[in-house]
Amino acid sequence: MMFRIYLSFFFIGLLATTSVWAQNDGKPRIIVSTDIGGTDPDDNQSMIHLLMYSDCFEIEGLISSPFGKGRKKDILEMIDLYEKDYPVLSKKNPALRSPEELRSISKQGVIAEAPYRGYSESTEGSDWIVSCAQKKSEQPLWILVWGGLEDLAQALHDAPEIKSNIRVFWIGGANKKWSINAYHYIAQNHADLWFIESNATYRGWFMEDEDAPKDMHRIAYYDNYIRGRGAMGADFIHYYAGHIKMGDTPSLGYLLHGNPDDPGSESWGGVYTRIAHSSKTVFQGNSSFRDSVPAYGVVEWQFSGPEEPIAPDSACFTMEALGQVWPGYYIGNGTYAIRYSSKKSEEVTYKTSSTIKELDGLTGGFISTAPWPGDEQPGDYKLGENWFGDLPDEKFFLDGQQGARTLSIHRADYLNDWAKRWAWLEPTVSIPRDTSFTLHGTYLKERKYRPYIRIAESKTPVVSSLDQEYDRVGDRPLFLDVFRPEGNTSKRYPGVLLIHGGGWQSGDKSQMHTIGKALAAKGYVAVAVEYRLSLEAKYPEAVYDLKSAVRWMRANADKIQLDTKHIASLGTSAGGQLASLLGVTNGNPDFEGPGRGNAEQLSDVQAVVNIDGTLAFRHPESSEGTAASNWLDGTYEQNPTNWESAAPLNHTSQNSAPIIFLNSSIPRFHAGRDDMIKKLDRYGIYWEIREFPDTPHPYWFFDPWFQPMMDYTVTFLDGIFEVE
């Protein structure tokens, strides 16, 4: 009750101050410094949000900063997605920034984390911060930092006078430990900066309190408001499986709804309090579990060692803590130092490694506790009048996260507001959707019987091009996603068309992305394809779509690095049936579809991977029912022609492609397989069978079966295509 009274009091202040802010026609000037493409894909979600709200800000820069492998190209890839949706979005809101403008202000920042002193050399990103901050304006320039502070620290070092013109909102927390030296430099040398340090409050954006709306719970928001809406909506499923994370978006929310001049008032970025100190603890030598420090505080160890001729700010030892590794530095006079920050209340152990004997194998630990920054200690950073942090009162904690409740209470408001913008991207052509077959729903169902299963992932970096339009039926566009190997851009690779399952009426192409990435990592161009399902189009329209996709692959071979002589079709469940049908109808004009795209190209495939797809609809082993009837436009008695025509078994001939059957332990999904093998033997066509005992039908989604399945697939394709 005290919590609600407190926030009601703040809300009164919000009403008063928001109206003052609204009278200012000037949009907030912002630069976003992001580690998109690095260690956490939530930046991709936040970037989509920013682009969809770009009319609300004067965006002056988008800077790629650490930590991780992220680069400017990752920003540009998100702008490319936005560009696909921009024609529709701009009709709804002409004030949205154009893709060309956004590309022109995208900059590459520093790549490596800052050394011990906290800054290094200027970058395109840090120089851009300086030049924007030096512009004459009645408004401050907001630096919204979604990752490391390195480019901000560099800008302050190079042009300290800019700090009177800027305000910083930093999503700290885990970013603090990766950016610890840059943070030290700023807090030590620029404590008079206007600075919001959100170490835990930001988590309220995606953490659900007891009042969280059910239609926005976990995957529900994606299913209800994002799915099927434009290129950005199609891309969103790739980050946390569509669950809302967006830990950096509170920096935008703070400016969107609230009074930015007053961090202590309510906003969509949370509520913050002024802090006069930031905790810093220096250990001379090892620490132990007798030592306690505030979470999010700076911890520094200084070890004694030999005096060495080591260049200043060059790493000469490392420390592993909780499975992650940080560099340490020689700071002179036989002293070696390293800094760290704990991202939550926890016990931390560490071990050092070095070629310097005195620094090798040192071990210790410490305990971090909430709240931050804790009681003031002599070694703490002394901060100015405008440094703000998370509220320390426990009544504002949410699942142990300090201050997070001040943000989570607004969840329905900011997500509903965003839903209105997603609605702008609703398809102009009404496409009926059946969402009964989803990866998350399948996982929840199957783990009841096999609790050891895990959703499979493929983490090898590959090149992806999403939502490429491959054909159009009337006003209805059809899209596909391409995954190909990184590296040699002149090499040609064999291709695989990936066809999802779902009973011919549910599922979507994103369900094939993990397989696609795994194939690309093994030297294939993998193409996950959208095709029209039974609620939209009956047999044989889906076959026409898929053959058109194969022709698109050949027509775009140069762009996607495809070897046009070697293309396979791979499908799961209903997709396995379709993949097989493609493989047995090579050269058959009846399945091409009238007036479809790239008609000058061949639609033949040279191999088939059938993952639990039926080969016959009317067969002693088959038990196809309502789903097949819906797709085949009637029961067998009502439409026997379609039931017979759609069966790959009935088209098997000397023109059929070699095939591998990757089957679960459920017999009905093998229907017609043995009879098809007899025909293949008659024509001398190669085949294989691999069965996975004690497996559910959708086993391809899950570990422990995913990798063996992929090993069989790649070995088969490598052999058929004679890949070296």
XYZ file of C-alpha atoms in Angstrom:
724
model
C 0.000 0.000 0.000
C 2.844 2.359 0.832
C 4.253 1.669 -2.617
C 1.034 2.611 -4.392
C 0.645 5.787 -2.318
C 4.199 6.807 -3.123
C 3.707 6.325 -6.850
C 0.367 8.108 -6.790
C 2.128 11.085 -5.267
C 4.729 10.960 -8.046
C 2.008 10.631 -10.669
C 0.469 13.942 -9.594
C 3.851 15.531 -10.185
C 4.093 13.752 -13.536
C 0.836 15.264 -14.754
C 2.036 18.720 -13.871
C 5.499 18.439 -15.361
C 4.549 16.517 -18.496
C 2.291 19.315 -19.680
C 5.174 21.795 -19.367
C 7.420 19.495 -21.377
C 4.747 18.979 -24.033
C 4.601 22.730 -24.657
C 8.212 22.569 -25.833
C 7.975 21.819 -29.540
C 11.635 20.819 -29.669
C 12.107 17.069 -29.778
C 14.814 15.636 -27.523
C 18.181 15.561 -29.254
C 19.706 12.107 -28.880
C 22.734 10.038 -29.777
C 22.463 6.294 -29.185
C 25.640 4.382 -28.394
C 24.862 0.678 -28.766
C 26.634 -2.678 -28.536
C 24.151 -4.168 -31.017
C 25.510 -7.355 -32.527
C 27.585 -7.991 -29.408
C 26.847 -10.250 -26.485
C 23.118 -9.586 -26.041
C 20.475 -9.445 -28.816
C 18.166 -7.217 -26.779
C 19.762 -4.233 -28.553
C 18.158 -5.448 -31.792
C 14.743 -5.292 -30.140
C 15.504 -1.839 -28.745
C 16.709 -0.625 -32.151
C 13.432 -1.714 -33.757
C 11.585 0.231 -31.063
C 13.733 3.317 -31.653
C 13.211 3.234 -35.421
C 9.444 2.958 -34.975
C 9.519 6.008 -32.656
C 12.049 7.992 -34.668
C 9.522 10.806 -35.158
C 9.698 11.546 -31.411
C 13.408 12.417 -31.377
C 16.008 14.442 -33.175
C 18.306 11.476 -33.715
C 21.772 12.910 -34.279
C 23.845 9.747 -34.132
C 23.791 5.952 -33.970
C 27.171 4.710 -32.767
C 28.450 1.142 -32.599
C 30.346 0.788 -29.315
C 31.538 -2.230 -27.306
C 31.190 -4.779 -25.777
C 31.458 -7.754 -28.163
C 31.498 -8.353 -31.912
C 28.988 -5.656 -32.804
C 29.869 -3.265 -35.604
C 28.290 -0.424 -37.539
C 27.032 -2.986 -40.062
C 24.705 -4.353 -37.380
C 23.050 -0.945 -37.110
C 22.800 -0.699 -40.881
C 21.195 -4.136 -41.116
C 18.418 -2.980 -38.788
C 17.944 0.159 -40.881
C 17.676 -2.093 -43.956
C 14.774 -3.895 -42.275
C 13.184 -0.578 -41.340
C 13.519 0.549 -44.958
C 11.323 -2.351 -46.070
C 8.576 -1.205 -43.719
C 9.158 2.521 -44.190
C 6.788 3.020 -47.171
C 3.894 1.761 -45.038
C 5.005 3.416 -41.801
C 5.639 6.805 -43.393
C 2.117 6.912 -44.780
C 0.834 6.535 -41.226
C 3.399 8.935 -39.793
C 5.317 11.132 -42.285
C 7.506 12.497 -39.464
C 9.397 9.212 -39.111
C 13.053 9.585 -40.024
C 14.022 8.272 -43.445
C 16.398 5.319 -43.797
C 18.826 7.526 -45.744
C 19.030 10.026 -42.882
C 19.619 7.288 -40.351
C 22.378 5.687 -42.405
C 24.138 9.035 -42.731
C 24.434 9.413 -38.944
C 25.506 5.807 -38.239
C 29.106 5.740 -37.022
C 31.696 3.190 -35.981
C 32.915 3.680 -32.441
C 35.686 2.034 -30.495
C 35.966 -1.742 -30.852
C 38.014 -2.814 -27.838
C 37.186 -2.096 -24.202
C 39.064 0.821 -22.611
C 42.440 0.103 -20.976
C 43.176 0.840 -17.331
C 43.272 4.623 -17.755
C 39.730 4.541 -19.216
C 40.278 6.022 -22.669
C 42.424 5.335 -25.706
C 42.289 6.930 -29.163
C 39.511 8.957 -30.728
C 37.098 7.151 -33.059
C 34.541 8.172 -35.638
C 31.960 7.657 -32.898
C 33.668 9.716 -30.187
C 34.418 12.520 -32.659
C 30.764 12.520 -33.664
C 29.686 12.922 -30.044
C 31.998 15.933 -29.729
C 30.806 17.590 -32.938
C 27.122 17.110 -32.088
C 27.624 18.331 -28.516
C 29.328 21.476 -29.792
C 26.336 22.508 -31.901
C 24.537 25.605 -30.698
C 21.197 24.558 -29.249
C 18.842 25.522 -26.450
C 18.392 21.819 -25.734
C 20.863 19.414 -24.168
C 22.168 16.526 -26.213
C 21.122 13.234 -24.622
C 23.680 10.436 -24.908
C 21.765 7.180 -24.488
C 24.322 4.481 -23.790
C 23.099 0.926 -24.381
C 26.471 -0.749 -23.953
C 29.970 0.406 -23.112
C 30.923 3.937 -22.059
C 34.144 3.948 -24.079
C 33.136 6.422 -26.798
C 31.592 8.759 -24.248
C 34.722 8.597 -22.074
C 36.890 9.277 -25.127
C 34.754 12.269 -26.121
C 34.967 13.718 -22.597
C 38.720 13.230 -22.565
C 39.167 14.891 -25.966
C 36.726 17.759 -25.346
C 35.830 18.046 -21.649
C 33.977 21.298 -22.274
C 31.094 19.410 -23.919
C 29.830 18.035 -20.597
C 27.818 21.181 -19.903
C 25.884 20.485 -23.120
C 25.130 16.796 -22.640
C 23.060 14.523 -20.442
C 23.705 10.804 -20.152
C 21.288 7.936 -19.556
C 23.325 4.759 -19.165
C 21.975 1.229 -19.036
C 24.598 -0.038 -16.613
C 24.217 -3.332 -14.777
C 26.027 -6.006 -16.763
C 27.467 -3.324 -19.059
C 29.284 -1.825 -16.097
C 31.652 -4.747 -15.676
C 32.505 -4.763 -19.382
C 33.058 -1.009 -19.345
C 34.605 -0.732 -15.914
C 37.693 1.301 -16.832
C 35.725 3.842 -18.863
C 33.288 4.178 -15.962
C 36.182 4.753 -13.565
C 37.561 7.504 -15.793
C 34.215 9.326 -16.029
C 33.318 9.026 -12.340
C 36.825 10.040 -11.273
C 37.335 12.954 -13.684
C 33.871 14.105 -14.745
C 31.774 13.671 -11.616
C 29.948 16.926 -12.413
C 28.383 15.341 -15.491
C 24.558 15.061 -15.692
C 24.310 11.265 -15.482
C 21.592 8.661 -14.842
C 23.101 5.296 -13.965
C 20.398 2.630 -14.363
C 21.998 -0.513 -12.979
C 18.818 -2.404 -12.098
C 15.755 -0.198 -12.647
C 15.902 -0.817 -16.400
C 15.029 -4.468 -15.773
C 11.497 -3.393 -14.889
C 10.887 -2.924 -18.623
C 10.769 -6.681 -19.154
C 10.179 -8.080 -15.649
C 6.522 -8.744 -14.897
C 5.027 -7.769 -11.558
C 1.835 -9.187 -10.063
C -0.340 -6.825 -12.151
C 1.235 -7.685 -15.518
C -1.399 -8.030 -18.297
C -1.825 -11.586 -19.554
C -2.057 -10.623 -23.212
C 1.510 -9.335 -22.960
C 2.977 -12.216 -20.966
C 6.201 -13.682 -22.391
C 5.509 -14.723 -26.027
C 1.927 -13.411 -25.915
C 2.931 -9.865 -26.860
C 4.697 -11.085 -29.980
C 1.799 -13.324 -30.964
C -0.842 -10.652 -30.317
C 0.851 -7.502 -31.587
C 3.996 -8.221 -33.650
C 3.608 -11.461 -35.586
C 2.894 -10.948 -39.263
C 3.572 -7.210 -39.205
C 6.224 -6.213 -41.681
C 9.897 -7.028 -42.053
C 10.713 -5.827 -38.544
C 7.952 -7.991 -37.122
C 9.334 -11.005 -38.957
C 12.813 -10.262 -37.630
C 11.715 -9.768 -34.020
C 11.246 -13.500 -33.416
C 15.022 -14.002 -33.721
C 15.765 -12.186 -30.468
C 14.828 -14.107 -27.323
C 12.325 -16.107 -29.402
C 10.124 -13.009 -29.571
C 9.929 -12.482 -25.800
C 10.189 -8.834 -24.804
C 13.659 -8.083 -23.387
C 14.670 -4.657 -24.687
C 16.732 -3.763 -21.644
C 17.995 -0.596 -23.329
C 14.609 0.853 -24.285
C 14.041 2.494 -20.854
C 16.493 5.189 -21.959
C 14.028 6.055 -24.736
C 11.012 5.605 -22.470
C 12.482 8.132 -20.057
C 12.319 10.789 -22.790
C 9.035 9.605 -24.297
C 6.851 9.857 -21.208
C 7.760 11.861 -18.140
C 9.745 14.938 -17.207
C 13.361 14.403 -18.310
C 14.482 17.357 -16.165
C 13.451 15.492 -13.017
C 14.768 11.921 -12.616
C 12.815 11.669 -9.343
C 9.450 11.842 -11.097
C 7.651 8.953 -12.759
C 8.550 8.061 -16.313
C 8.674 5.150 -18.723
C 12.352 4.933 -17.843
C 11.825 4.515 -14.106
C 12.388 6.715 -11.060
C 15.882 7.669 -9.865
C 17.424 9.383 -6.878
C 20.438 11.630 -6.575
C 23.550 9.820 -5.311
C 26.508 11.675 -3.857
C 28.940 8.773 -4.112
C 29.566 5.671 -6.212
C 31.127 2.740 -4.387
C 34.729 1.789 -5.052
C 36.774 -0.777 -3.120
C 40.514 -1.321 -3.628
C 42.123 -4.512 -2.340
C 45.864 -4.647 -1.853
C 46.313 -8.284 -2.837
C 43.649 -10.970 -2.755
C 40.148 -10.626 -1.311
C 38.058 -13.346 0.345
C 34.472 -14.116 1.235
C 34.981 -12.119 4.401
C 34.982 -9.076 2.121
C 31.643 -7.538 1.187
C 31.038 -4.782 -1.377
C 27.895 -3.242 -2.922
C 26.641 -4.832 -6.125
C 27.426 -2.633 -9.146
C 30.323 -1.100 -7.222
C 33.821 -0.866 -8.686
C 36.209 -3.453 -7.241
C 39.934 -3.096 -7.892
C 42.753 -5.447 -6.963
C 46.328 -4.255 -6.863
C 48.940 -7.003 -6.793
C 52.660 -6.714 -6.184
C 55.037 -8.131 -8.763
C 58.351 -7.511 -10.496
C 59.188 -4.206 -12.120
C 58.935 -4.931 -15.821
C 59.501 -2.845 -18.977
C 55.837 -3.143 -19.957
C 54.205 -0.434 -22.069
C 51.590 1.582 -20.168
C 48.017 0.342 -20.567
C 48.986 -2.962 -22.144
C 47.331 -6.020 -20.659
C 49.783 -8.427 -19.023
C 47.533 -10.757 -17.032
C 43.914 -11.870 -16.900
C 41.351 -12.683 -14.251
C 38.583 -15.225 -14.701
C 35.459 -14.580 -12.624
C 32.213 -16.527 -12.969
C 33.368 -17.993 -16.284
C 34.299 -14.661 -17.875
C 37.749 -13.153 -18.382
C 39.015 -9.597 -17.837
C 42.400 -8.026 -18.647
C 44.764 -6.651 -16.004
C 47.453 -3.996 -16.401
C 50.848 -2.937 -15.113
C 50.519 0.495 -13.487
C 54.154 0.976 -12.534
C 56.466 0.527 -9.537
C 55.890 -3.209 -9.471
C 52.108 -2.856 -9.111
C 49.565 -4.658 -11.279
C 45.858 -3.796 -11.234
C 42.525 -5.046 -12.512
C 38.948 -3.796 -12.068
C 35.616 -5.620 -11.936
C 31.972 -4.939 -11.109
C 29.361 -7.435 -9.958
C 26.022 -7.149 -11.770
C 23.886 -8.393 -8.853
C 24.033 -9.674 -5.290
C 26.228 -12.766 -5.546
C 29.326 -14.637 -4.440
C 32.213 -14.121 -6.848
C 35.335 -16.256 -7.116
C 38.294 -15.429 -9.325
C 41.598 -16.794 -10.574
C 44.421 -14.989 -12.368
C 46.571 -16.167 -15.278
C 49.834 -14.671 -16.487
C 53.266 -15.487 -17.853
C 54.547 -13.438 -14.916
C 55.009 -16.008 -12.164
C 53.949 -13.723 -9.307
C 50.596 -13.021 -11.005
C 49.751 -16.538 -12.131
C 47.195 -18.636 -10.269
C 46.093 -16.080 -7.671
C 42.677 -16.980 -6.275
C 40.113 -15.321 -4.058
C 36.571 -14.061 -3.882
C 34.150 -11.583 -2.388
C 30.441 -11.092 -1.732
C 28.350 -8.353 -3.358
C 25.183 -7.106 -1.659
C 22.252 -4.787 -2.338
C 21.418 -1.966 -2.270
C 23.851 0.046 -4.354
C 25.815 2.288 -3.730
C 25.704 1.374 -0.013
C 27.137 3.404 2.864
C 29.753 5.933 1.856
C 33.352 4.749 2.259
C 36.586 6.777 2.063
C 37.613 5.356 -1.326
C 34.292 5.985 -3.108
C 33.908 8.277 -6.097
C 32.580 11.669 -5.000
C 29.828 12.703 -7.373
C 28.312 16.034 -8.328
C 24.794 17.399 -7.967
C 23.405 15.685 -11.071
C 24.360 12.029 -10.750
C 21.400 9.700 -10.248
C 20.926 6.008 -9.459
C 18.383 3.305 -8.628
C 16.078 3.811 -5.632
C 17.559 1.847 -2.688
C 14.298 1.242 -0.806
C 13.373 -2.462 -0.864
C 9.706 -1.734 -1.555
C 10.752 -0.787 -5.083
C 12.700 -4.022 -5.648
C 11.263 -6.586 -8.061
C 12.701 -10.103 -7.726
C 15.774 -8.617 -6.119
C 16.292 -5.912 -8.748
C 16.701 -2.489 -7.164
C 14.182 0.123 -8.327
C 12.641 -2.123 -10.998
C 9.066 -1.686 -9.711
C 9.163 2.019 -10.568
C 9.270 0.935 -14.196
C 7.340 -2.350 -14.293
C 4.111 -0.627 -13.194
C 4.014 1.152 -16.570
C 4.354 -2.056 -18.620
C 0.800 -2.055 -19.974
C 1.019 1.620 -20.931
C 4.232 1.557 -22.926
C 3.563 -1.786 -24.585
C 0.027 -0.754 -25.551
C 1.434 2.452 -26.994
C 3.905 0.446 -29.054
C 1.151 -1.939 -30.168
C -0.589 1.011 -31.864
C 2.498 1.504 -34.005
C 2.781 -2.173 -34.816
C -0.820 -1.978 -36.022
C 0.371 0.379 -38.773
C 2.113 -2.635 -40.298
C -0.903 -4.910 -40.417
C -1.010 -6.484 -43.893
C -3.246 -4.727 -46.406
C -4.019 -8.166 -47.797
C -5.895 -10.123 -45.169
C -3.935 -13.308 -44.484
C -5.686 -15.781 -42.189
C -3.331 -17.100 -39.514
C -3.354 -20.303 -37.513
C -0.932 -19.994 -34.572
C -1.595 -23.423 -33.090
C 1.863 -24.742 -34.028
C 4.637 -22.678 -32.423
C 8.100 -23.567 -31.198
C 7.403 -22.362 -27.663
C 4.071 -24.161 -27.435
C 5.586 -27.365 -28.781
C 8.390 -27.156 -26.231
C 5.963 -26.728 -23.330
C 3.944 -29.696 -24.552
C 6.845 -32.073 -25.149
C 8.823 -31.305 -22.002
C 5.946 -32.690 -19.916
C 6.937 -36.116 -21.211
C 10.659 -35.535 -21.713
C 11.799 -32.896 -19.199
C 15.424 -33.207 -20.339
C 14.842 -31.651 -23.770
C 16.128 -28.185 -24.669
C 15.365 -25.970 -27.658
C 18.289 -26.365 -30.054
C 20.427 -23.395 -31.039
C 23.090 -22.754 -33.659
C 25.597 -20.157 -32.466
C 28.105 -20.166 -35.343
C 28.135 -16.717 -37.015
C 26.593 -16.715 -40.497
C 25.400 -14.071 -42.968
C 21.630 -13.625 -42.997
C 19.279 -11.740 -45.330
C 15.725 -11.778 -44.057
C 12.365 -11.236 -45.710
C 13.445 -11.230 -49.331
C 10.380 -11.064 -51.572
C 10.614 -13.991 -53.984
C 7.228 -13.819 -55.695
C 3.847 -12.129 -55.569
C 0.408 -13.635 -56.111
C -1.838 -10.704 -56.919
C -1.230 -8.242 -54.081
C 0.100 -10.978 -51.811
C 3.913 -10.891 -51.421
C 5.814 -14.039 -50.460
C 9.066 -13.890 -48.522
C 12.079 -16.020 -47.741
C 15.128 -15.775 -45.460
C 18.652 -16.570 -46.662
C 21.519 -17.867 -44.518
C 24.979 -18.340 -45.996
C 28.530 -18.867 -44.761
C 30.717 -16.025 -43.580
C 34.023 -15.377 -45.278
C 34.847 -15.944 -48.953
C 32.399 -13.801 -50.942
C 33.476 -15.233 -54.309
C 32.776 -18.879 -53.523
C 29.617 -20.682 -54.635
C 27.839 -23.029 -52.240
C 25.193 -25.725 -52.689
C 21.720 -24.642 -51.595
C 18.940 -26.050 -49.443
C 15.310 -24.890 -49.504
C 13.867 -25.219 -45.987
C 10.133 -25.948 -45.658
C 8.440 -25.727 -42.263
C 5.755 -28.042 -40.935
C 2.461 -27.410 -39.169
C -0.123 -29.618 -40.854
C -0.199 -27.434 -43.991
C -2.137 -24.783 -42.037
C 0.142 -23.477 -39.253
C 3.824 -22.770 -38.592
C 6.119 -20.208 -40.215
C 9.548 -19.944 -41.823
C 11.269 -18.743 -38.641
C 10.896 -22.294 -37.308
C 13.572 -23.351 -39.816
C 16.146 -20.731 -38.844
C 18.150 -22.918 -36.492
C 18.506 -25.570 -39.193
C 19.330 -22.830 -41.694
C 22.106 -21.383 -39.564
C 23.529 -24.834 -38.860
C 23.623 -25.609 -42.592
C 25.205 -22.254 -43.431
C 27.902 -22.967 -40.859
C 28.653 -26.170 -42.781
C 29.002 -24.493 -46.174
C 25.460 -24.314 -47.557
C 23.153 -21.526 -48.693
C 20.013 -22.244 -46.683
C 16.713 -20.592 -47.632
C 13.758 -20.698 -45.206
C 10.636 -20.088 -47.245
C 7.140 -18.798 -46.590
C 4.381 -20.573 -48.502
C 0.614 -20.163 -48.474
C -1.150 -22.408 -45.984
C -4.528 -24.100 -46.170
C -6.515 -21.260 -44.583
C -5.336 -19.071 -47.468
C -4.866 -21.396 -50.444
C -5.557 -25.050 -51.206
C -3.387 -27.669 -52.875
C -1.455 -27.345 -55.189
C -0.835 -23.618 -54.566
C 1.804 -24.295 -51.881
C 3.730 -26.429 -54.368
C 3.632 -23.592 -56.885
C 5.028 -21.271 -54.207
C 7.899 -23.608 -53.355
C 8.884 -24.231 -56.962
C 8.861 -20.473 -57.462
C 11.223 -20.131 -54.487
C 13.663 -22.597 -56.071
C 13.555 -20.588 -59.294
C 14.223 -17.402 -57.290
C 17.289 -19.060 -55.768
C 18.702 -19.765 -59.217
C 17.793 -16.299 -60.537
C 19.605 -14.702 -57.585
C 22.535 -17.104 -57.512
C 25.168 -14.370 -57.781
C 23.738 -12.419 -54.880
C 23.379 -15.398 -52.545
C 26.550 -17.247 -53.701
C 24.583 -20.276 -54.895
C 25.862 -23.205 -56.932
C 22.789 -23.623 -59.141
C 23.599 -27.239 -60.030
C 23.238 -28.391 -56.445
C 19.970 -27.544 -54.659
C 18.178 -29.736 -52.128
C 14.747 -29.461 -50.548
C 14.476 -30.134 -46.809
C 11.229 -30.207 -44.889
C 9.821 -31.143 -41.509
C 6.488 -32.970 -41.103
C 4.104 -31.383 -43.647
C 7.205 -29.648 -44.979
C 8.826 -33.057 -45.408
C 5.922 -34.164 -47.598
C 6.308 -30.986 -49.674
C 10.084 -31.327 -49.917
C 9.611 -34.877 -51.170
C 6.968 -33.784 -53.681
C 9.426 -31.260 -55.096
C 12.011 -34.005 -55.447
C 9.750 -36.377 -57.389
C 8.210 -33.808 -59.755
C 11.397 -32.566 -61.393
C 10.604 -31.517 -64.961
C 6.835 -31.927 -64.519
C 5.171 -28.759 -65.913
C 1.901 -29.513 -64.095
C 3.466 -28.359 -60.790
C 5.082 -25.098 -61.916
C 2.057 -22.838 -61.505
C 0.795 -20.436 -64.181
C 2.290 -16.944 -64.342
C 4.738 -17.415 -61.461
C 8.075 -15.638 -61.051
C 11.388 -16.381 -62.798
C 9.725 -18.787 -65.221
C 12.922 -19.000 -67.273
C 14.690 -20.814 -64.407
C 14.527 -24.502 -63.514
C 12.692 -25.593 -60.356
C 14.408 -29.006 -60.149
C 16.072 -30.123 -56.921
C 18.940 -32.589 -56.800
C 18.394 -34.044 -53.305
C 15.672 -34.332 -50.656
C 15.823 -34.413 -46.865
C 12.498 -35.688 -45.544
C 12.147 -35.173 -41.780
C 9.076 -37.143 -40.700
C 6.956 -36.238 -43.704
C 4.294 -38.563 -45.098
C 4.751 -40.009 -48.596
C 1.137 -41.100 -49.117
C -2.197 -39.734 -47.944
C -4.335 -42.751 -48.828
C -2.327 -45.762 -47.680
C -2.606 -48.614 -45.129
C 0.069 -46.899 -42.996
C -1.470 -43.433 -43.228
C -3.937 -41.821 -40.835
C -4.231 -38.317 -42.248
C -7.405 -36.535 -41.197
C -8.774 -33.011 -40.836
C -5.519 -31.150 -41.524
C -5.008 -33.003 -44.805
C -8.666 -32.566 -45.758
C -8.444 -28.813 -45.178
C -5.392 -28.536 -47.424
C -6.511 -30.994 -50.089
C -9.893 -29.258 -50.386
C -12.048 -32.071 -49.088
C -11.962 -35.599 -47.779
C -10.706 -38.441 -49.935
C -14.268 -39.280 -50.912
C -14.902 -35.636 -51.862
C -11.631 -35.005 -53.695
C -9.697 -38.189 -54.462
C -7.747 -36.481 -57.254
C -5.959 -34.121 -54.871
C -5.294 -36.863 -52.312
C -3.592 -38.995 -54.947
C -1.809 -36.095 -56.672
C -0.259 -34.728 -53.449
C 1.346 -38.071 -52.529
C 5.065 -38.138 -53.430
C 4.843 -41.938 -53.670
C 2.618 -41.614 -56.745
C 5.129 -39.481 -58.675
C 8.316 -41.389 -57.957
C 10.150 -41.996 -61.250
C 13.551 -42.043 -62.892
C 13.587 -38.232 -62.539
C 13.310 -38.374 -58.740
C 16.103 -36.990 -56.571
C 18.119 -39.005 -54.011
C 16.485 -38.824 -50.586
C 17.235 -39.337 -46.914
C 14.431 -40.163 -44.484
C 15.053 -38.844 -40.962
C 12.246 -40.343 -38.939
C 10.906 -40.155 -35.403
C 9.647 -43.226 -33.591
C 6.002 -42.551 -34.588
C 5.057 -44.887 -37.489
C 2.262 -42.875 -39.115
C 4.741 -40.202 -40.232
C 6.567 -42.847 -42.285
C 3.500 -43.690 -44.354
C 4.435 -44.832 -47.857
C 8.173 -44.778 -47.184
C 8.854 -48.462 -47.739
C 6.807 -48.553 -50.930
C 8.641 -45.488 -52.198
C 11.984 -47.151 -51.475
C 10.951 -50.090 -53.682
C 10.339 -47.667 -56.540
C 13.626 -45.861 -55.931
C 15.454 -49.184 -56.035
C 13.748 -49.980 -59.319
C 15.186 -46.793 -60.829
C 18.574 -47.081 -59.124
C 18.099 -43.886 -57.095
C 20.067 -43.535 -53.867
C 18.248 -43.372 -50.503
C 19.003 -43.571 -46.800
C 16.973 -44.068 -43.619
C 17.950 -42.786 -40.177
C 15.508 -43.373 -37.335
C 15.655 -41.772 -33.898
C 14.246 -44.163 -31.273
C 11.950 -42.904 -28.518
C 11.480 -39.482 -30.094
C 8.425 -37.225 -30.388
C 7.273 -36.187 -33.830
C 8.762 -32.622 -33.674
C 12.136 -33.909 -32.460
C 14.020 -31.663 -34.907
C 13.447 -28.641 -32.653
C 15.242 -30.095 -29.659
C 18.448 -31.319 -28.132
C 19.609 -34.086 -27.765
C 18.474 -34.989 -31.318
C 19.189 -31.809 -33.265
C 22.923 -32.277 -33.743
C 22.776 -35.960 -34.765
C 20.020 -35.032 -37.222
C 22.190 -32.285 -38.687
C 25.209 -34.588 -38.878
C 23.209 -37.121 -40.907
C 21.836 -34.334 -43.122
C 25.198 -32.775 -43.896
C 26.904 -36.134 -44.486
C 24.126 -37.108 -46.916
C 24.200 -33.809 -48.806
C 27.996 -33.677 -48.893
C 27.979 -37.132 -50.465
C 25.272 -36.378 -53.028
C 26.818 -33.035 -54.003
C 30.395 -34.354 -53.728
C 31.361 -31.543 -51.391
C 35.046 -31.706 -50.468
